[in-house]
């Protein structure tokens, strides 16, 4: 609860409460009702998202997990709904009641788990935004594959399976290698590549073992994410992602991000902008992604579409109506001068000017993720020298002595990152690798 000397009143509804019984007023009366400023409901995301919304001149209602909301939010948030916002059946009536008392003009989310609740709230309240159908299509990879196949876009052999036998039948029909992954979820969670028939049973068992009950509500898009899996043909070649902003159905490519992936789960350990692909490849990728966004019905807001550059041409891996994670927005700010988060938050309110064309690069930017050996951290060094380097932009390190580093199986196992700039992407990549190598996280085996 905010200290009573806070300058303005904040309304907080905690999980399990009703709006009428458990609104918690603190401090002086809020000016939110009388300002006349546009009001946005921001669902989930980071502290910087509500800060940017406030800086754009918006009043902010924020739906957030209780343990992720603290006094750092207070200067930027007028009303807060503190609950598991992925539970739309609980969130929607609270949002409706709050909307009646303190109307907001749009709900927005920049976080995977908030995308579908956002669409459902906008639809229920008649606020526009992306349709529930479009968001569901992007979240459900099997539905997306079938939709693309029906339109003749980016053909990829795929099927849904529940057992090792289903995998064997797919291999019989399409050969090896293949990919097994969740139908929903992101961040390389539960992604397996099968290159040998002898691994079919092992992978099927490992996928089932993911459903071990240790996941928190905020970790998964669905409680039943591991009941079924998507089986796909393996797409060869390097991977990129296409970062877009869409304005009333008009798609603008902000950046193409080159990726470096490692391990059987294809965990991303490095990104860079601008892309080093040829002009011809970039034209093909851009054409594919804009056709894809038209096909799924994306009308407004950000898009992050992953593409494999295969020997048969570019193919869609998956897509999201949000900004890419893993610091991609920071790279776009450095390389292109575009803060996609501000567009995502403010475009519908007319407080940012829509882009008319793709921006020209101003330089290079790269992020390199820190992936020390698994074990218990005994020493961390090199931080001060990295921060003093001329190429340094940002460093985040999430471990200290005594913490445990897990084996690298998905994005959440990475322990930090370093962002570097350069005159070109090649130079930025070299700086990023050099700075990451200078951060020493020494571990020892866990007994």
CSV table of C-alpha atoms in Angstrom, one decimal:
chain,number,residue,atom,x,y,z
A,1,UNK,CA,0.0,0.0,0.0
A,2,UNK,CA,1.3,3.5,-0.8
A,3,UNK,CA,2.4,5.6,2.2
A,4,UNK,CA,-0.4,8.0,3.3
A,5,UNK,CA,1.7,11.0,2.4
A,6,UNK,CA,1.7,10.1,-1.3
A,7,UNK,CA,0.7,13.0,-3.5
A,8,UNK,CA,-2.3,11.4,-5.2
A,9,UNK,CA,-4.8,8.7,-4.6
A,10,UNK,CA,-4.4,5.3,-6.0
A,11,UNK,CA,-7.1,2.6,-6.2
A,12,UNK,CA,-5.8,-0.9,-5.7
A,13,UNK,CA,-7.9,-4.0,-6.2
A,14,UNK,CA,-6.2,-7.1,-4.9
A,15,UNK,CA,-6.6,-10.7,-6.1
A,16,UNK,CA,-9.9,-12.2,-4.8
A,17,UNK,CA,-11.4,-8.8,-4.1
A,18,UNK,CA,-14.5,-7.1,-5.6
A,19,UNK,CA,-14.3,-3.6,-6.8
A,20,UNK,CA,-17.1,-2.4,-4.5
A,21,UNK,CA,-15.7,-4.0,-1.3
A,22,UNK,CA,-11.9,-3.9,-1.6
A,23,UNK,CA,-10.9,-0.7,-3.3
A,24,UNK,CA,-8.0,0.7,-1.2
A,25,UNK,CA,-7.7,4.5,-1.3
A,26,UNK,CA,-4.4,6.1,-0.2
A,27,UNK,CA,-3.2,9.6,-0.1
A,28,UNK,CA,-5.0,12.5,-1.6
A,29,UNK,CA,-7.8,12.3,-4.1
A,30,UNK,CA,-6.6,11.4,-7.6
A,31,UNK,CA,-6.9,13.9,-10.4
A,32,UNK,CA,-7.3,11.1,-12.9
A,33,UNK,CA,-11.0,11.7,-13.4
A,34,UNK,CA,-10.8,15.4,-14.0
A,35,UNK,CA,-7.7,15.6,-16.2
A,36,UNK,CA,-9.4,14.9,-19.5
A,37,UNK,CA,-6.3,13.0,-20.6
A,38,UNK,CA,-6.7,9.7,-22.4
A,39,UNK,CA,-6.7,6.7,-20.1
A,40,UNK,CA,-5.1,3.3,-21.0
A,41,UNK,CA,-5.4,0.0,-19.3
A,42,UNK,CA,-1.9,-1.6,-19.4
A,43,UNK,CA,-2.0,-5.3,-18.7
A,44,UNK,CA,1.2,-6.9,-17.4
A,45,UNK,CA,4.6,-6.0,-18.7
A,46,UNK,CA,7.4,-4.0,-17.2
A,47,UNK,CA,7.6,-0.9,-15.0
A,48,UNK,CA,9.0,1.0,-18.0
A,49,UNK,CA,5.8,0.4,-19.9
A,50,UNK,CA,3.6,2.3,-17.4
A,51,UNK,CA,6.4,4.9,-17.2
A,52,UNK,CA,6.4,5.4,-20.9
A,53,UNK,CA,2.6,5.6,-21.0
A,54,UNK,CA,2.7,8.3,-18.4
A,55,UNK,CA,5.4,10.2,-20.3
A,56,UNK,CA,3.1,10.1,-23.4
A,57,UNK,CA,0.5,12.0,-21.4
A,58,UNK,CA,-1.8,9.1,-20.6
A,59,UNK,CA,-3.5,8.3,-17.4
A,60,UNK,CA,-2.7,4.7,-16.5
A,61,UNK,CA,-4.8,1.8,-15.1
A,62,UNK,CA,-2.5,-1.2,-14.6
A,63,UNK,CA,-3.3,-4.9,-14.2
A,64,UNK,CA,-0.4,-6.8,-12.7
A,65,UNK,CA,0.6,-9.8,-10.6
A,66,UNK,CA,0.6,-8.7,-7.0
A,67,UNK,CA,4.3,-9.7,-6.5
A,68,UNK,CA,5.4,-7.6,-9.5
A,69,UNK,CA,3.8,-4.4,-8.4
A,70,UNK,CA,5.7,-2.1,-5.9
A,71,UNK,CA,6.3,1.5,-5.0
A,72,UNK,CA,8.3,2.0,-8.2
A,73,UNK,CA,5.0,2.0,-10.1
A,74,UNK,CA,3.3,4.7,-7.9
A,75,UNK,CA,4.3,7.8,-9.8
A,76,UNK,CA,2.9,6.4,-13.1
A,77,UNK,CA,-0.2,4.4,-12.1
A,78,UNK,CA,-3.6,5.9,-11.2
A,79,UNK,CA,-5.5,2.6,-10.5
A,80,UNK,CA,-4.2,-0.9,-10.1
A,81,UNK,CA,-5.8,-4.3,-10.4
A,82,UNK,CA,-3.5,-6.8,-8.7
A,83,UNK,CA,-4.3,-10.3,-9.6
A,84,UNK,CA,-3.4,-13.2,-12.0
A,85,UNK,CA,-4.4,-11.2,-15.1
A,86,UNK,CA,-4.1,-14.3,-17.2
A,87,UNK,CA,-7.3,-15.5,-15.6
A,88,UNK,CA,-9.6,-13.5,-17.9
A,89,UNK,CA,-12.8,-14.8,-16.2
A,90,UNK,CA,-11.6,-13.0,-13.0
A,91,UNK,CA,-10.0,-10.0,-14.8
A,92,UNK,CA,-12.8,-9.1,-17.1
A,93,UNK,CA,-15.6,-8.2,-14.6
A,94,UNK,CA,-13.1,-6.2,-12.5
A,95,UNK,CA,-12.0,-4.3,-15.7
A,96,UNK,CA,-15.6,-3.7,-16.7
A,97,UNK,CA,-16.5,-2.3,-13.2
A,98,UNK,CA,-13.5,-0.1,-13.2
A,99,UNK,CA,-14.2,1.1,-16.7
A,100,UNK,CA,-17.7,2.2,-15.6
A,101,UNK,CA,-16.1,4.3,-12.8
A,102,UNK,CA,-12.9,5.4,-14.5
A,103,UNK,CA,-13.4,4.9,-18.2
A,104,UNK,CA,-10.3,4.0,-20.3
A,105,UNK,CA,-10.2,4.3,-24.1
A,106,UNK,CA,-8.1,1.2,-24.8
A,107,UNK,CA,-6.4,-1.8,-23.2
A,108,UNK,CA,-2.9,-2.5,-24.3
A,109,UNK,CA,-0.3,-5.3,-23.4
A,110,UNK,CA,3.3,-5.6,-24.4
A,111,UNK,CA,3.6,-9.0,-22.7
A,112,UNK,CA,2.7,-12.4,-24.1
A,113,UNK,CA,0.5,-13.5,-21.2
A,114,UNK,CA,-1.5,-10.2,-21.5
A,115,UNK,CA,-2.3,-10.3,-25.2
A,116,UNK,CA,-5.5,-12.4,-25.1
A,117,UNK,CA,-6.9,-10.8,-21.9
A,118,UNK,CA,-6.3,-7.4,-23.7
A,119,UNK,CA,-8.2,-8.5,-26.8
A,120,UNK,CA,-11.1,-9.9,-24.8
A,121,UNK,CA,-11.4,-6.7,-22.7
A,122,UNK,CA,-11.3,-4.5,-25.7
A,123,UNK,CA,-13.9,-6.6,-27.5
A,124,UNK,CA,-16.2,-6.8,-24.5
A,125,UNK,CA,-16.1,-3.0,-23.9
A,126,UNK,CA,-16.2,-2.1,-27.6
A,127,UNK,CA,-12.8,-0.4,-27.5
A,128,UNK,CA,-11.4,-1.7,-30.8
A,129,UNK,CA,-7.9,-3.1,-30.9
A,130,UNK,CA,-6.9,-6.5,-32.3
A,131,UNK,CA,-9.7,-9.0,-32.6
A,132,UNK,CA,-9.8,-12.0,-30.3
A,133,UNK,CA,-9.7,-14.2,-33.4
A,134,UNK,CA,-6.4,-12.6,-34.6
A,135,UNK,CA,-4.7,-12.9,-31.2
A,136,UNK,CA,-5.9,-16.5,-30.8
A,137,UNK,CA,-4.5,-17.3,-34.3
A,138,UNK,CA,-1.1,-16.0,-33.4
A,139,UNK,CA,-1.0,-17.7,-30.0
A,140,UNK,CA,-2.1,-21.1,-31.3
A,141,UNK,CA,0.7,-22.3,-33.6
A,142,UNK,CA,-1.3,-25.3,-34.9
A,143,UNK,CA,-4.2,-23.0,-35.8
A,144,UNK,CA,-1.8,-20.6,-37.5
A,145,UNK,CA,-0.3,-23.4,-39.6
A,146,UNK,CA,-3.6,-24.6,-40.8
A,147,UNK,CA,-4.7,-21.0,-41.6
A,148,UNK,CA,-1.5,-20.4,-43.6
A,149,UNK,CA,-1.9,-23.7,-45.5
A,150,UNK,CA,-5.4,-22.8,-46.5
A,151,UNK,CA,-4.1,-19.5,-47.9
A,152,UNK,CA,-1.1,-21.0,-49.6
A,153,UNK,CA,1.4,-18.9,-47.5
A,154,UNK,CA,4.7,-20.3,-46.1
A,155,UNK,CA,3.9,-24.0,-46.5
A,156,UNK,CA,5.3,-26.1,-43.6
A,157,UNK,CA,4.4,-29.8,-42.9
A,158,UNK,CA,2.9,-30.0,-39.4
A,159,UNK,CA,0.6,-32.1,-37.2
A,160,UNK,CA,-0.6,-32.3,-33.6
A,161,UNK,CA,0.6,-35.2,-31.4
A,162,UNK,CA,0.1,-36.6,-27.9
A,163,UNK,CA,2.4,-39.7,-28.0
A,164,UNK,CA,5.6,-41.1,-29.4
A,165,UNK,CA,3.5,-43.1,-31.9
A,166,UNK,CA,2.2,-39.8,-33.3
A,167,UNK,CA,5.8,-38.6,-33.8
A,168,UNK,CA,6.8,-41.9,-35.5
A,169,UNK,CA,3.9,-41.5,-38.0
A,170,UNK,CA,5.0,-38.0,-38.8
A,171,UNK,CA,8.6,-39.1,-39.3
A,172,UNK,CA,7.3,-41.9,-41.6
A,173,UNK,CA,5.4,-39.4,-43.7
A,174,UNK,CA,7.9,-36.5,-43.7
A,175,UNK,CA,11.3,-37.9,-42.7
A,176,UNK,CA,13.9,-36.4,-40.3
A,177,UNK,CA,14.9,-34.1,-38.8
A,178,UNK,CA,11.7,-32.7,-37.2
A,179,UNK,CA,10.7,-30.2,-34.5
A,180,UNK,CA,8.5,-31.0,-31.5
A,181,UNK,CA,7.3,-28.0,-29.5
A,182,UNK,CA,4.3,-26.7,-27.5
A,183,UNK,CA,1.3,-25.5,-29.5
A,184,UNK,CA,1.3,-22.3,-27.4
A,185,UNK,CA,4.2,-20.8,-25.3
A,186,UNK,CA,7.2,-18.8,-26.3
A,187,UNK,CA,10.8,-18.2,-25.3
A,188,UNK,CA,12.1,-21.6,-26.7
A,189,UNK,CA,10.2,-23.4,-23.9
A,190,UNK,CA,9.8,-27.1,-24.7
A,191,UNK,CA,11.4,-27.0,-28.1
A,192,UNK,CA,13.1,-30.3,-29.2
A,193,UNK,CA,14.8,-31.3,-32.5
A,194,UNK,CA,14.7,-35.0,-33.4
A,195,UNK,CA,17.4,-36.1,-35.8
A,196,UNK,CA,17.4,-39.8,-35.1
A,197,UNK,CA,14.5,-42.3,-34.9
A,198,UNK,CA,16.1,-43.6,-31.7
A,199,UNK,CA,15.4,-40.3,-30.0
A,200,UNK,CA,11.6,-40.3,-30.6
A,201,UNK,CA,10.7,-42.0,-27.3
A,202,UNK,CA,13.2,-39.9,-25.4
A,203,UNK,CA,11.8,-36.6,-26.7
A,204,UNK,CA,8.2,-37.6,-26.1
A,205,UNK,CA,9.0,-38.5,-22.5
A,206,UNK,CA,10.9,-35.3,-22.0
A,207,UNK,CA,8.0,-33.3,-23.3
A,208,UNK,CA,5.6,-35.0,-21.0
A,209,UNK,CA,8.0,-34.5,-18.1
A,210,UNK,CA,7.6,-30.7,-18.5
A,211,UNK,CA,4.2,-31.0,-17.0
A,212,UNK,CA,5.7,-31.5,-13.5
A,213,UNK,CA,3.6,-28.9,-11.6
A,214,UNK,CA,6.5,-26.5,-10.8
A,215,UNK,CA,5.3,-23.8,-13.1
A,216,UNK,CA,3.8,-20.6,-11.7
A,217,UNK,CA,0.7,-19.0,-13.3
A,218,UNK,CA,2.9,-16.3,-15.0
A,219,UNK,CA,5.2,-18.9,-16.6
A,220,UNK,CA,2.7,-20.5,-19.0
A,221,UNK,CA,0.1,-19.3,-21.4
A,222,UNK,CA,-2.1,-22.3,-20.6
A,223,UNK,CA,-2.3,-24.8,-17.8
A,224,UNK,CA,-2.6,-27.6,-20.4
A,225,UNK,CA,0.4,-26.5,-22.5
A,226,UNK,CA,2.0,-29.9,-22.3
A,227,UNK,CA,-1.0,-32.1,-23.0
A,228,UNK,CA,-0.3,-32.0,-26.8
A,229,UNK,CA,2.6,-30.9,-28.9
A,230,UNK,CA,3.1,-29.5,-32.4
A,231,UNK,CA,5.2,-31.6,-34.8
A,232,UNK,CA,6.8,-29.7,-37.7
A,233,UNK,CA,9.2,-30.4,-40.5
A,234,UNK,CA,12.7,-29.0,-39.7
A,235,UNK,CA,13.4,-25.7,-41.3
A,236,UNK,CA,17.0,-25.3,-42.3
A,237,UNK,CA,19.0,-22.1,-42.5
A,238,UNK,CA,19.6,-19.1,-40.3
A,239,UNK,CA,16.8,-17.4,-38.3
A,240,UNK,CA,15.7,-13.8,-38.3
A,241,UNK,CA,12.8,-11.9,-36.9
A,242,UNK,CA,10.9,-9.0,-38.5
A,243,UNK,CA,9.8,-6.2,-36.2
A,244,UNK,CA,6.8,-4.3,-37.5
A,245,UNK,CA,4.4,-1.6,-36.6
A,246,UNK,CA,0.9,-1.6,-38.2
A,247,UNK,CA,-1.3,1.5,-38.6
A,248,UNK,CA,-4.9,0.8,-39.7
A,249,UNK,CA,-3.8,-2.3,-41.8
A,250,UNK,CA,-0.6,-0.6,-43.2
A,251,UNK,CA,2.5,-2.6,-42.2
A,252,UNK,CA,5.8,-0.8,-41.7
A,253,UNK,CA,9.0,-2.9,-41.2
A,254,UNK,CA,11.0,-1.2,-38.5
A,255,UNK,CA,13.9,-3.7,-38.4
A,256,UNK,CA,15.0,-7.2,-39.3
A,257,UNK,CA,16.9,-8.8,-36.5
A,258,UNK,CA,19.6,-11.5,-37.1
A,259,UNK,CA,19.7,-14.2,-34.4
A,260,UNK,CA,22.2,-16.6,-33.1
A,261,UNK,CA,20.7,-19.8,-31.6
A,262,UNK,CA,22.4,-22.7,-29.9
A,263,UNK,CA,21.6,-26.2,-28.5
A,264,UNK,CA,18.8,-28.6,-29.3
A,265,UNK,CA,16.2,-26.1,-28.1
A,266,UNK,CA,17.5,-23.3,-30.3
A,267,UNK,CA,17.9,-20.9,-27.4
A,268,UNK,CA,18.7,-17.4,-28.7
A,269,UNK,CA,22.1,-16.2,-27.3
A,270,UNK,CA,22.6,-13.1,-29.6
A,271,UNK,CA,20.7,-10.6,-31.7
A,272,UNK,CA,21.8,-7.8,-34.0
A,273,UNK,CA,20.5,-5.0,-36.1
A,274,UNK,CA,20.5,-4.0,-38.9
A,275,UNK,CA,20.3,-7.4,-40.6
A,276,UNK,CA,23.3,-8.6,-42.7
A,277,UNK,CA,21.0,-10.3,-45.2
A,278,UNK,CA,21.2,-9.3,-48.9
A,279,UNK,CA,18.8,-6.8,-50.3
A,280,UNK,CA,17.1,-9.5,-52.3
A,281,UNK,CA,16.6,-11.7,-49.2
A,282,UNK,CA,15.2,-8.8,-47.2
A,283,UNK,CA,12.7,-8.0,-50.0
A,284,UNK,CA,11.6,-11.6,-49.9
A,285,UNK,CA,11.3,-11.7,-46.1
A,286,UNK,CA,9.4,-8.4,-46.0
A,287,UNK,CA,7.0,-9.5,-48.7
A,288,UNK,CA,6.3,-12.8,-46.8
A,289,UNK,CA,5.8,-11.1,-43.5
A,290,UNK,CA,3.4,-8.4,-44.8
A,291,UNK,CA,1.4,-11.1,-46.6
A,292,UNK,CA,1.3,-13.1,-43.4
A,293,UNK,CA,0.2,-10.1,-41.3
A,294,UNK,CA,-2.6,-9.4,-43.8
A,295,UNK,CA,-3.6,-13.1,-43.7
A,296,UNK,CA,-4.0,-13.2,-39.9
A,297,UNK,CA,-5.9,-9.9,-39.9
A,298,UNK,CA,-3.4,-7.7,-37.9
A,299,UNK,CA,-4.7,-4.2,-38.1
A,300,UNK,CA,-2.8,-2.1,-35.6
A,301,UNK,CA,0.1,-2.3,-33.2
A,302,UNK,CA,3.4,-4.1,-33.1
A,303,UNK,CA,4.4,-7.4,-34.6
A,304,UNK,CA,7.3,-9.8,-34.0
A,305,UNK,CA,7.5,-12.4,-36.7
A,306,UNK,CA,10.2,-15.1,-36.7
A,307,UNK,CA,11.4,-16.3,-40.1
A,308,UNK,CA,13.8,-19.1,-41.1
A,309,UNK,CA,15.8,-18.5,-44.3
A,310,UNK,CA,15.6,-22.0,-45.7
A,311,UNK,CA,17.0,-23.4,-48.9
A,312,UNK,CA,13.5,-23.2,-50.3
A,313,UNK,CA,13.0,-19.6,-49.4
A,314,UNK,CA,11.8,-17.8,-46.2
A,315,UNK,CA,9.3,-19.6,-44.0
A,316,UNK,CA,7.3,-18.3,-41.0
A,317,UNK,CA,8.2,-19.9,-37.7
A,318,UNK,CA,5.8,-18.1,-35.5
A,319,UNK,CA,4.5,-14.6,-34.8
A,320,UNK,CA,3.2,-12.4,-32.0
A,321,UNK,CA,1.2,-9.2,-31.9
A,322,UNK,CA,3.7,-7.7,-29.5
A,323,UNK,CA,7.3,-6.4,-29.6
A,324,UNK,CA,10.0,-9.0,-29.6
A,325,UNK,CA,11.6,-9.9,-26.2
A,326,UNK,CA,15.3,-10.3,-25.5
A,327,UNK,CA,16.0,-6.5,-25.7
A,328,UNK,CA,14.9,-6.2,-29.4
A,329,UNK,CA,13.2,-2.9,-28.7
A,330,UNK,CA,16.5,-1.5,-27.3
A,331,UNK,CA,18.3,-2.6,-30.4
A,332,UNK,CA,15.7,-0.8,-32.6
A,333,UNK,CA,16.2,2.4,-30.6
A,334,UNK,CA,19.9,2.3,-31.1
A,335,UNK,CA,20.0,1.2,-34.7
A,336,UNK,CA,17.0,3.0,-36.0
A,337,UNK,CA,15.9,5.6,-33.4
A,338,UNK,CA,12.5,4.0,-33.0
A,339,UNK,CA,11.0,3.1,-29.6
A,340,UNK,CA,8.4,0.6,-30.7
A,341,UNK,CA,7.0,0.5,-27.1
A,342,UNK,CA,5.9,4.1,-27.3
A,343,UNK,CA,4.1,3.4,-30.6
A,344,UNK,CA,2.4,0.4,-29.1
A,345,UNK,CA,1.2,2.4,-26.1
A,346,UNK,CA,0.4,5.7,-27.8
A,347,UNK,CA,-0.5,5.2,-31.4
A,348,UNK,CA,-4.2,4.6,-30.7
A,349,UNK,CA,-4.4,7.9,-28.8
A,350,UNK,CA,-2.8,10.0,-31.5
A,351,UNK,CA,0.1,11.0,-29.2
A,352,UNK,CA,2.8,9.5,-31.6
A,353,UNK,CA,3.0,10.2,-35.3
A,354,UNK,CA,2.5,7.1,-37.4
A,355,UNK,CA,5.5,5.9,-39.4
A,356,UNK,CA,5.1,6.3,-43.1
A,357,UNK,CA,8.1,4.3,-44.3
A,358,UNK,CA,10.8,2.0,-42.8
A,359,UNK,CA,13.5,4.0,-41.0
A,360,UNK,CA,17.0,4.1,-42.2
A,361,UNK,CA,19.7,2.6,-39.9
A,362,UNK,CA,21.8,5.0,-37.8
A,363,UNK,CA,24.4,2.4,-36.8
A,364,UNK,CA,24.7,-1.1,-35.4
A,365,UNK,CA,23.4,-2.7,-32.2
A,366,UNK,CA,23.8,-6.1,-30.7
A,367,UNK,CA,22.8,-7.9,-27.6
A,368,UNK,CA,24.8,-10.9,-26.2
A,369,UNK,CA,23.3,-13.1,-23.5
A,370,UNK,CA,25.2,-14.4,-20.6
A,371,UNK,CA,25.1,-18.2,-20.3
A,372,UNK,CA,27.7,-19.5,-17.8
A,373,UNK,CA,28.2,-23.1,-16.9
A,374,UNK,CA,25.4,-24.6,-14.8
A,375,UNK,CA,26.1,-24.8,-11.1
A,376,UNK,CA,26.3,-22.6,-8.0
A,377,UNK,CA,27.8,-19.1,-8.6
A,378,UNK,CA,31.0,-18.6,-6.6
A,379,UNK,CA,32.4,-15.4,-8.2
A,380,UNK,CA,31.3,-12.6,-10.5
A,381,UNK,CA,33.9,-10.3,-12.0
A,382,UNK,CA,34.5,-7.9,-14.9
A,383,UNK,CA,31.4,-5.8,-14.4
A,384,UNK,CA,33.1,-2.4,-13.8
A,385,UNK,CA,35.4,-2.8,-16.8
A,386,UNK,CA,32.5,-3.6,-19.1
A,387,UNK,CA,30.5,-0.6,-17.9
A,388,UNK,CA,33.4,1.7,-18.7
A,389,UNK,CA,33.9,0.4,-22.2
A,390,UNK,CA,33.0,3.0,-25.0
A,391,UNK,CA,30.9,0.4,-26.9
A,392,UNK,CA,28.8,-0.4,-23.8
A,393,UNK,CA,25.1,0.4,-23.7
A,394,UNK,CA,23.5,-1.8,-21.1
A,395,UNK,CA,24.3,-4.6,-18.7
A,396,UNK,CA,21.9,-6.7,-16.7
A,397,UNK,CA,23.1,-9.6,-14.5
A,398,UNK,CA,20.6,-11.6,-12.6
A,399,UNK,CA,22.9,-13.8,-10.4
A,400,UNK,CA,25.4,-13.3,-7.6
A,401,UNK,CA,27.5,-15.6,-5.5
A,402,UNK,CA,25.3,-18.3,-3.9
A,403,UNK,CA,22.7,-18.3,-6.8
A,404,UNK,CA,22.3,-21.4,-8.9
A,405,UNK,CA,22.6,-21.3,-12.7
A,406,UNK,CA,20.4,-23.8,-14.5
A,407,UNK,CA,21.3,-25.7,-17.7
A,408,UNK,CA,20.5,-23.7,-20.8
A,409,UNK,CA,17.2,-25.2,-22.0
A,410,UNK,CA,15.0,-22.1,-22.7
A,411,UNK,CA,15.2,-18.3,-22.6
A,412,UNK,CA,14.6,-17.9,-18.9
A,413,UNK,CA,17.8,-19.9,-18.1
A,414,UNK,CA,20.0,-17.0,-19.4
A,415,UNK,CA,21.4,-15.0,-16.5
A,416,UNK,CA,21.8,-11.6,-18.1
A,417,UNK,CA,22.9,-9.7,-21.1
A,418,UNK,CA,25.2,-7.0,-22.4
A,419,UNK,CA,24.2,-4.5,-25.2
A,420,UNK,CA,26.8,-2.9,-27.4
A,421,UNK,CA,26.8,-0.4,-30.2
A,422,UNK,CA,29.0,0.0,-33.2
A,423,UNK,CA,29.2,1.9,-36.5
A,424,UNK,CA,27.8,-1.3,-38.2
A,425,UNK,CA,26.1,-4.4,-37.0
A,426,UNK,CA,29.3,-6.4,-37.6
A,427,UNK,CA,31.2,-4.1,-35.3
A,428,UNK,CA,28.4,-4.1,-32.7
A,429,UNK,CA,28.4,-7.9,-32.7
A,430,UNK,CA,32.2,-8.0,-32.1
A,431,UNK,CA,31.9,-5.6,-29.3
A,432,UNK,CA,29.0,-7.5,-27.7
A,433,UNK,CA,30.9,-10.8,-27.8
A,434,UNK,CA,34.0,-9.1,-26.4
A,435,UNK,CA,32.1,-7.5,-23.5
A,436,UNK,CA,30.1,-10.6,-22.7
A,437,UNK,CA,33.4,-12.6,-22.6
A,438,UNK,CA,34.7,-10.1,-20.1
A,439,UNK,CA,31.9,-10.9,-17.6
A,440,UNK,CA,33.2,-13.8,-15.6
A,441,UNK,CA,30.5,-15.8,-13.8
A,442,UNK,CA,32.4,-18.7,-12.2
A,443,UNK,CA,30.3,-21.6,-11.0
A,444,UNK,CA,30.9,-24.9,-9.2
A,445,UNK,CA,28.9,-28.1,-9.4
A,446,UNK,CA,25.9,-28.4,-7.1
A,447,UNK,CA,26.4,-31.3,-4.7
